[in-house]
GROMACS .gro file of C-alpha atoms in nm:
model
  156
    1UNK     CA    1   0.000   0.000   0.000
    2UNK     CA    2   0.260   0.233   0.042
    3UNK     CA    3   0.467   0.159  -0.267
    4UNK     CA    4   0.056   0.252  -0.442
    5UNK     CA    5   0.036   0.538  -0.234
    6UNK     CA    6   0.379   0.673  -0.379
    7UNK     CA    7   0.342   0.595  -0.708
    8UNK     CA    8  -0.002   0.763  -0.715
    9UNK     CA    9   0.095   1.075  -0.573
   10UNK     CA   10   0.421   1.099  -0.810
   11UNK     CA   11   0.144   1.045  -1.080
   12UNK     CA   12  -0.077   1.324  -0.926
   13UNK     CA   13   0.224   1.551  -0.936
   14UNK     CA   14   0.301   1.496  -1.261
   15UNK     CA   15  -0.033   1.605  -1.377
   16UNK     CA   16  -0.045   1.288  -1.622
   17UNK     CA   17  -0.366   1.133  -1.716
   18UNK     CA   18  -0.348   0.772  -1.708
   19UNK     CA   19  -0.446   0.799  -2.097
   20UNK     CA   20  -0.175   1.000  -2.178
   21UNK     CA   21   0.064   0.752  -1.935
   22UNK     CA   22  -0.096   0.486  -2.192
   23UNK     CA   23  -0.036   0.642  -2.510
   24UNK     CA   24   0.335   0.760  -2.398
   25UNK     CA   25   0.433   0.386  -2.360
   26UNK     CA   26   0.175   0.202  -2.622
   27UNK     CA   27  -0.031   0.021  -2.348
   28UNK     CA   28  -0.413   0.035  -2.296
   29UNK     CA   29  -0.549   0.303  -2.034
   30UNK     CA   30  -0.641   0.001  -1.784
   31UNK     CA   31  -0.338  -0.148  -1.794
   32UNK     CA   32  -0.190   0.228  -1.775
   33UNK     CA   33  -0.381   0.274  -1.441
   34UNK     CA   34  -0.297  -0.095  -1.323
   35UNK     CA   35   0.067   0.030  -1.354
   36UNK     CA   36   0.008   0.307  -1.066
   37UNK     CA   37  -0.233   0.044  -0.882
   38UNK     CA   38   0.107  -0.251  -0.852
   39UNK     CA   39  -0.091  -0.499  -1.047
   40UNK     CA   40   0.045  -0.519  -1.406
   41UNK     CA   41   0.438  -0.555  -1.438
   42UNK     CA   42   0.629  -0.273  -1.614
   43UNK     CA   43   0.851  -0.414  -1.800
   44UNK     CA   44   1.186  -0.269  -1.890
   45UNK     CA   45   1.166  -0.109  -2.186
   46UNK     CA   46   0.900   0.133  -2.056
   47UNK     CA   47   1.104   0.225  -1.800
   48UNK     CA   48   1.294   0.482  -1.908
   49UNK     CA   49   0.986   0.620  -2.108
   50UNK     CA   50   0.761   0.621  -1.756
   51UNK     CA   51   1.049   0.802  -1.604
   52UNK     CA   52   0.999   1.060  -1.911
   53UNK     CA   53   0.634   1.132  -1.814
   54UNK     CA   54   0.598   1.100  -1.449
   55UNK     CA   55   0.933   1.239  -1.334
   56UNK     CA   56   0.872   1.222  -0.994
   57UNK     CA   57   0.888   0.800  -0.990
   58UNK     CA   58   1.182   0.726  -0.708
   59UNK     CA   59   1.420   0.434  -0.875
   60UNK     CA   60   1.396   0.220  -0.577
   61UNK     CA   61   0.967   0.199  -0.709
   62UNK     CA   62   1.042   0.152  -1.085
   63UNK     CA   63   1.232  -0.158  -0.977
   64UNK     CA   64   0.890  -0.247  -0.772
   65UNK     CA   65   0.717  -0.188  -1.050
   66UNK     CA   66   0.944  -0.466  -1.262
   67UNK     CA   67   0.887  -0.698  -1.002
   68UNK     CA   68   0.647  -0.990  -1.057
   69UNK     CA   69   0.241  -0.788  -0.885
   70UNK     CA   70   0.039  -0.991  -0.655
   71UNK     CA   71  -0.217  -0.960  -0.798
   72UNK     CA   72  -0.552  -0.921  -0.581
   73UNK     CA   73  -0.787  -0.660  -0.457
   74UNK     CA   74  -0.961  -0.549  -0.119
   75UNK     CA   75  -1.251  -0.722  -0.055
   76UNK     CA   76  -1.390  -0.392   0.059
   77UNK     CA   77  -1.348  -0.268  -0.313
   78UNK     CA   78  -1.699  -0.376  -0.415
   79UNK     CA   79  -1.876  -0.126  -0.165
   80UNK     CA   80  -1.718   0.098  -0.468
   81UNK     CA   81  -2.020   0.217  -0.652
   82UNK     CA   82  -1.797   0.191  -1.040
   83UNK     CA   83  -1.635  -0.133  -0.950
   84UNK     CA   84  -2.031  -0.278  -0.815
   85UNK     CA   85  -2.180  -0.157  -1.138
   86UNK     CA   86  -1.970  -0.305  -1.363
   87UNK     CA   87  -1.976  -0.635  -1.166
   88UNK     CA   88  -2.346  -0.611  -1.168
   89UNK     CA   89  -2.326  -0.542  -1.585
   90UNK     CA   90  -2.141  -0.869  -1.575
   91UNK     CA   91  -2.319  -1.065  -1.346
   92UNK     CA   92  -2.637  -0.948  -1.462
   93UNK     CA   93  -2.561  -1.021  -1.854
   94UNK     CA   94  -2.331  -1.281  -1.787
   95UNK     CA   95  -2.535  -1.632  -1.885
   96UNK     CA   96  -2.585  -1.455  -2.214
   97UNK     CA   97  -2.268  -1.344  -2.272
   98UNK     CA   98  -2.155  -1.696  -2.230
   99UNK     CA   99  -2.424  -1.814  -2.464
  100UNK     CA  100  -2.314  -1.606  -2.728
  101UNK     CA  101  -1.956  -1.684  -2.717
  102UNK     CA  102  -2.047  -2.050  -2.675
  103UNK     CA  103  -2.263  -1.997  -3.003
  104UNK     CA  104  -1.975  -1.796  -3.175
  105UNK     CA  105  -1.680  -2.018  -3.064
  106UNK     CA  106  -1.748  -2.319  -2.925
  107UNK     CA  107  -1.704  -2.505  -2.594
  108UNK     CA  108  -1.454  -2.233  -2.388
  109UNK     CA  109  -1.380  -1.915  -2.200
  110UNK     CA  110  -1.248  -1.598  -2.312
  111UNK     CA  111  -0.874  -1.551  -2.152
  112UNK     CA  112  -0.831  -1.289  -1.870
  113UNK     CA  113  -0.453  -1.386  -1.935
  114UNK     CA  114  -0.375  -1.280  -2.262
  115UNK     CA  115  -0.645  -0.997  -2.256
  116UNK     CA  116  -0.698  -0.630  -2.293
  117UNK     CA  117  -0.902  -0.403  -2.132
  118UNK     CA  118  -0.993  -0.058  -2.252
  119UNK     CA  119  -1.210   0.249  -2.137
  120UNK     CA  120  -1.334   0.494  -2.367
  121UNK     CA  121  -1.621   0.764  -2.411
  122UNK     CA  122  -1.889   0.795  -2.635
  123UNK     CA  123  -2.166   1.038  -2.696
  124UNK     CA  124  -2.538   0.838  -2.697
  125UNK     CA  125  -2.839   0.943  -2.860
  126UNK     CA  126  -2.959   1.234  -2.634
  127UNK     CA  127  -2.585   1.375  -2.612
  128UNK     CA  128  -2.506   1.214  -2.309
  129UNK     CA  129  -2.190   1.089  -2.187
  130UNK     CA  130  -2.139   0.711  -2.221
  131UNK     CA  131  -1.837   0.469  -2.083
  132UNK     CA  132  -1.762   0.242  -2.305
  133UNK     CA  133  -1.549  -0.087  -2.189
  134UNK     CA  134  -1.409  -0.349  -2.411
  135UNK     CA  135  -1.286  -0.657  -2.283
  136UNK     CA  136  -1.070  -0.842  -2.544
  137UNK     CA  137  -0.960  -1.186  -2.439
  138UNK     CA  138  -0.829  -1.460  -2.605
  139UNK     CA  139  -1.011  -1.764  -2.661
  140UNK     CA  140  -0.972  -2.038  -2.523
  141UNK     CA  141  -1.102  -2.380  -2.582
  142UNK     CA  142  -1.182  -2.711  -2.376
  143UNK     CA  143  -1.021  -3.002  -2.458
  144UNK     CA  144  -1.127  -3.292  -2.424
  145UNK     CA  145  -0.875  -3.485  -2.185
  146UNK     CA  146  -0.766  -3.787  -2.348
  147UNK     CA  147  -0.585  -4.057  -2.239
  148UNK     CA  148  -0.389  -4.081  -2.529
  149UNK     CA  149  -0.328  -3.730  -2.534
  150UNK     CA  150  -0.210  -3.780  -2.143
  151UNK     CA  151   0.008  -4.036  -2.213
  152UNK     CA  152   0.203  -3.906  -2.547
  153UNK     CA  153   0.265  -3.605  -2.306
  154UNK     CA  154   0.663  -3.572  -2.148
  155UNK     CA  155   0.684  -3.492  -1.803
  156UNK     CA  156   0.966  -3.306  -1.708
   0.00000   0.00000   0.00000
């Protein structure tokens, strides 16, 4: 918490918006802000261009930042009235959005692995203000598990 707490505020003082953060080293906005939250990796060829844009990073957190995240969250996250809605969104449409993928690709999940996630803003109908998120995963299929497939495999 304290390693988030000082690469926030060297953020803040930079005056960088995470999209700009994004666009400086080729990344998606989400993975920008996961950056600043120690749950995506920076790996070490944006180092040197994060350093550009938020000056204030201390070396001693930009090798944090290379190390491997734990990756997790605060249970008490979901009182969060943005982080509830969209888990509602996805609860809420989730059977269907499985049914569709199912329909469109077979017997598997999308990847939250080799996946991008991306926040945007759109203008609806009446002029308002809309979020738009987009969730690109891989796919992935199920196998079928095999014995012979099992057994021609070499353990190491």
């Amino acid at each position: 918490l304290q390693l988030v707490a000082r690469l926030m505020a060297a953020k803040r003082a930079s005056g960088q918006t995470y999209e700009a953060i994004a666009k400086g080293l080729g990344v998606t906005n989400v993975y920008a802000a996961n950056l600043f939250l120690n749950q995506a990796q920076l790996k070490p060829h944006a180092v040197e261009p994060l350093k550009k844009l938020v000056p204030g990073l201390e070396a001693a957190d930009l090798e944090a930042m290379q190390e491997c995240p734990m990756r997790s969250f605060d249970p008490q996250l979901m009182q969060e009235p943005n982080v509830y809605r969209t888990l509602e969104a996805c609860q809420h449409n989730g059977e269907a959005i499985k049914n569709v993928i199912n329909e469109k690709f077979g017997d598997g999940i999308m990847s939250a692995i080799d996946f991008y996630l991306d926040v945007q803003e759109a203008t609806g109908p009446q002029g308002e203000r809309r979020v738009v998120l987009t969730f690109n995963g891989k796919f992935l299929p199920h196998v079928e598990q095999t014995t012979a497939n099992q057994d021609a495999m070499k353990m190491v």
